[in-house]
Short mmCIF file of C-alpha atoms and ligand atoms in Angstrom, two decimals:
data_model
loop_
_atom_site.label_atom_id
_atom_site.label_comp_id
_atom_site.label_asym_id
_atom_site.label_seq_id
_atom_site.Cartn_x
_atom_site.Cartn_y
_atom_site.Cartn_z
CA UNK A 1 0.00 0.00 0.00
CA UNK A 2 1.26 3.49 -0.82
CA UNK A 3 1.80 5.60 2.30
CA UNK A 4 1.54 9.41 2.51
CA UNK A 5 5.29 9.39 2.56
CA UNK A 6 5.62 7.39 -0.70
CA UNK A 7 2.98 9.57 -2.31
CA UNK A 8 4.73 12.82 -1.36
CA UNK A 9 8.05 11.54 -2.60
CA UNK A 10 6.71 10.23 -5.89
CA UNK A 11 4.93 13.53 -6.53
CA UNK A 12 8.16 15.49 -6.06
CA UNK A 13 10.02 12.98 -8.20
CA UNK A 14 7.50 13.22 -11.03
CA UNK A 15 7.69 17.02 -10.97
CA UNK A 16 11.48 16.93 -10.90
CA UNK A 17 11.75 14.45 -13.80
CA UNK A 18 9.80 16.78 -16.05
CA UNK A 19 11.35 19.99 -14.70
CA UNK A 20 12.04 22.83 -17.12
CA UNK A 21 12.91 25.52 -14.60
CA UNK A 22 16.45 26.11 -15.85
CA UNK A 23 18.41 25.69 -19.08
CA UNK A 24 19.92 22.35 -18.01
CA UNK A 25 16.68 20.65 -19.06
CA UNK A 26 17.70 21.30 -22.69
CA UNK A 27 21.03 19.49 -22.43
CA UNK A 28 20.21 16.62 -20.06
CA UNK A 29 19.67 13.03 -21.15
CA UNK A 30 18.04 12.08 -17.85
CA UNK A 31 17.07 13.90 -14.70
CA UNK A 32 18.84 12.25 -11.78
CA UNK A 33 16.49 12.34 -8.82
CA UNK A 34 17.96 9.86 -6.34
CA UNK A 35 19.45 6.46 -5.64
CA UNK A 36 19.47 4.14 -2.66
CA UNK A 37 16.71 3.54 -0.15
CA UNK A 38 14.25 6.36 0.62
CA UNK A 39 13.44 5.17 4.11
CA UNK A 40 17.01 5.56 5.39
CA UNK A 41 18.42 7.30 8.45
CA UNK A 42 21.38 8.34 6.33
CA UNK A 43 21.34 10.67 3.32
CA UNK A 44 24.27 11.70 1.16
CA UNK A 45 24.10 14.85 -0.95
CA UNK A 46 26.59 15.38 -3.76
CA UNK A 47 27.07 18.08 -6.38
CA UNK A 48 25.47 17.25 -9.71
CA UNK A 49 25.23 14.36 -12.15
CA UNK A 50 28.22 13.75 -14.41
CA UNK A 51 28.33 11.98 -17.77
CA UNK A 52 27.44 8.47 -16.58
CA UNK A 53 24.81 9.66 -14.12
CA UNK A 54 23.15 11.67 -16.91
CA UNK A 55 23.23 8.60 -19.17
CA UNK A 56 21.73 6.26 -16.57
CA UNK A 57 19.56 8.59 -14.48
CA UNK A 58 21.23 7.32 -11.29
CA UNK A 59 23.53 9.33 -8.98
CA UNK A 60 27.17 8.41 -8.39
CA UNK A 61 27.59 5.59 -10.90
CA UNK A 62 30.84 6.78 -12.55
CA UNK A 63 34.35 6.29 -11.22
CA UNK A 64 33.79 8.62 -8.25
CA UNK A 65 30.56 6.81 -7.46
CA UNK A 66 32.28 3.43 -7.47
CA UNK A 67 34.85 4.75 -5.00
CA UNK A 68 32.06 6.18 -2.88
CA UNK A 69 30.32 2.78 -2.80
CA UNK A 70 33.60 1.17 -1.67
CA UNK A 71 34.11 3.72 1.12
CA UNK A 72 30.54 3.35 2.35
CA UNK A 73 30.79 -0.42 2.04
CA UNK A 74 33.85 -0.49 4.33
CA UNK A 75 31.59 0.43 7.25
CA UNK A 76 28.54 -1.53 6.11
CA UNK A 77 26.54 1.16 4.31
CA UNK A 78 25.03 0.22 0.96
CA UNK A 79 22.54 1.79 -1.40
CA UNK A 80 20.48 -1.41 -1.38
CA UNK A 81 20.02 -1.26 2.33
CA UNK A 82 20.64 1.86 4.39
CA UNK A 83 21.52 5.05 2.50
CA UNK A 84 19.65 7.50 0.25
CA UNK A 85 21.78 9.38 -2.28
CA UNK A 86 20.99 12.53 -4.22
CA UNK A 87 22.60 15.68 -5.58
CA UNK A 88 22.30 19.43 -5.22
CA UNK A 89 21.48 19.67 -8.95
CA UNK A 90 19.36 17.01 -10.57
CA UNK A 91 20.61 17.68 -14.11
CA UNK A 92 24.14 17.55 -15.49
CA UNK A 93 25.86 20.88 -16.16
CA UNK A 94 27.57 20.79 -19.57
CA UNK A 95 31.20 19.61 -19.33
CA UNK A 96 30.62 19.09 -15.59
CA UNK A 97 31.17 22.77 -14.88
CA UNK A 98 30.26 24.15 -11.44
CA UNK A 99 26.53 24.68 -10.89
CA UNK A 100 25.45 28.30 -11.49
CA UNK A 101 23.59 30.23 -8.78
CA UNK A 102 20.35 30.33 -10.81
CA UNK A 103 20.52 26.56 -11.41
CA UNK A 104 20.97 25.91 -7.69
CA UNK A 105 18.11 28.26 -6.89
CA UNK A 106 15.83 26.56 -9.44
CA UNK A 107 16.71 23.08 -8.18
CA UNK A 108 16.63 23.78 -4.44
CA UNK A 109 12.90 23.05 -4.22
CA UNK A 110 13.57 19.37 -5.02
CA UNK A 111 16.42 18.93 -2.55
CA UNK A 112 14.48 20.74 0.17
CA UNK A 113 11.49 18.49 -0.47
CA UNK A 114 13.65 15.36 -0.35
CA UNK A 115 15.04 16.39 3.04
CA UNK A 116 11.63 17.44 4.36
CA UNK A 117 9.89 14.22 3.33
CA UNK A 118 12.68 11.82 4.26
CA UNK A 119 13.89 13.59 7.40
CA UNK A 120 17.12 11.61 7.61
CA UNK A 121 18.93 11.60 10.96
CA UNK A 122 22.34 12.06 9.38
CA UNK A 123 23.13 14.08 6.25
CA UNK A 124 26.54 13.81 4.59
CA UNK A 125 27.44 16.89 2.57
CA UNK A 126 29.72 15.49 -0.06
CA UNK A 127 32.02 18.20 -1.43
CA UNK A 128 32.03 22.00 -1.59
CA UNK A 129 28.80 22.52 -3.56
CA UNK A 130 26.68 20.47 -1.14
CA UNK A 131 28.31 22.18 1.83
CA UNK A 132 27.47 25.60 0.45
CA UNK A 133 23.84 24.60 -0.02
CA UNK A 134 23.42 24.00 3.71
CA UNK A 135 26.12 25.81 5.62
CA UNK A 136 26.50 29.52 5.27
CA UNK A 137 30.27 29.41 5.05
CA UNK A 138 33.15 29.98 2.70
CA UNK A 139 35.45 27.88 4.86
CA UNK A 140 37.17 25.26 2.71
CA UNK A 141 36.06 21.66 3.03
CA UNK A 142 39.50 20.65 4.32
CA UNK A 143 38.85 22.68 7.46
CA UNK A 144 35.28 21.60 8.18
CA UNK A 145 35.20 17.98 6.98
CA UNK A 146 34.59 15.47 9.72
CA UNK A 147 32.83 17.99 11.97
CA UNK A 148 29.21 17.69 13.00
CA UNK A 149 26.74 20.53 12.36
CA UNK A 150 23.09 20.87 13.24
CA UNK A 151 20.99 20.12 10.18
CA UNK A 152 17.33 20.54 9.22
CA UNK A 153 14.65 18.58 11.11
CA UNK A 154 16.99 17.82 14.03
CA UNK A 155 19.43 15.97 11.79
CA UNK A 156 23.18 15.95 12.18
CA UNK A 157 25.20 17.02 9.15
CA UNK A 158 28.79 16.28 8.32
CA UNK A 159 30.81 17.69 5.40
CA UNK A 160 32.99 15.02 3.78
CA UNK A 161 35.40 15.09 0.86
CA UNK A 162 34.00 14.45 -2.59
CA UNK A 163 35.21 11.10 -4.01
CA UNK A 164 36.49 12.86 -7.18
CA UNK A 165 38.91 14.72 -4.96
CA UNK A 166 40.04 11.42 -3.45
CA UNK A 167 40.58 10.00 -6.94
CA UNK A 168 43.07 12.79 -7.58
CA UNK A 169 44.94 12.06 -4.34
CA UNK A 170 46.48 8.59 -4.35
CA UNK A 171 48.16 8.57 -0.93
CA UNK A 172 46.65 6.62 1.96
CA UNK A 173 49.19 7.85 4.48
CA UNK A 174 48.12 9.24 7.81
CA UNK A 175 46.77 12.77 7.26
CA UNK A 176 46.11 12.27 3.51
CA UNK A 177 42.60 12.97 2.12
CA UNK A 178 41.86 9.21 1.82
CA UNK A 179 42.99 8.60 5.40
CA UNK A 180 40.85 11.52 6.62
CA UNK A 181 37.85 10.16 4.73
CA UNK A 182 38.35 6.83 6.46
CA UNK A 183 38.29 8.56 9.86
CA UNK A 184 35.14 10.47 8.88
CA UNK A 185 33.20 7.48 7.64
CA UNK A 186 34.07 5.50 10.77
CA UNK A 187 32.78 8.42 12.87
CA UNK A 188 29.56 8.46 10.81
CA UNK A 189 29.09 4.76 11.44
CA UNK A 190 29.73 5.23 15.17
CA UNK A 191 27.05 7.91 15.45
CA UNK A 192 24.67 5.98 13.17
CA UNK A 193 24.96 2.96 15.47
CA UNK A 194 23.88 5.10 18.42
CA UNK A 195 20.67 6.30 16.74
CA UNK A 196 17.53 4.90 18.25
N1 URA B 201 29.45 13.66 -8.58
C1 URA B 201 28.39 14.09 -7.86
O1 URA B 201 28.50 15.02 -7.08
N2 URA B 201 27.25 13.45 -8.03
C2 URA B 201 27.10 12.43 -8.84
O2 URA B 201 26.00 11.90 -8.91
C3 URA B 201 28.22 11.98 -9.57
C4 URA B 201 29.38 12.61 -9.43
#
């Protein structure tokens, strides 16, 4: 049976899939609404679809996405089971350029609705663009990653590195971006395990 919750989410999704509020609708192949499990305590918000995401209509399926799945998998999170994944922008910007302010403004209604309907307990802000959508700060991600912030609907939010950044930084030594990500994801799992 469809619950109020499912109904609200599928209405937002249907509106988003047909969205023509900004120019990205002219260049997209697919709108990328979400991946993973809607009824999750954990939500991850990235930047915007890239080439493969646009082709498939699913977030984080390219090389960065595969690394993300591995990192999440190391602490037992998986998109089949316990995480909901979406992006700040639902359509791919040409050549993967940074989202423009008017595109973010046009798309914010969908992300806000996703957060409002799902009310996850933990929100991971993956990379600079997601951080700027929620935290009013220009502080670089290197300084604020791994810290907890108060999020909407009594959630806890943590900025984490974007996997594309990790792909450009090979080292796993103590203090390297990959090592820091490992600390962060373990901390996320620790707090997740304490949720009631
Ligand atoms: N990068 C993102 O931020 N999101 C995706 O879905 C893929 C790559």
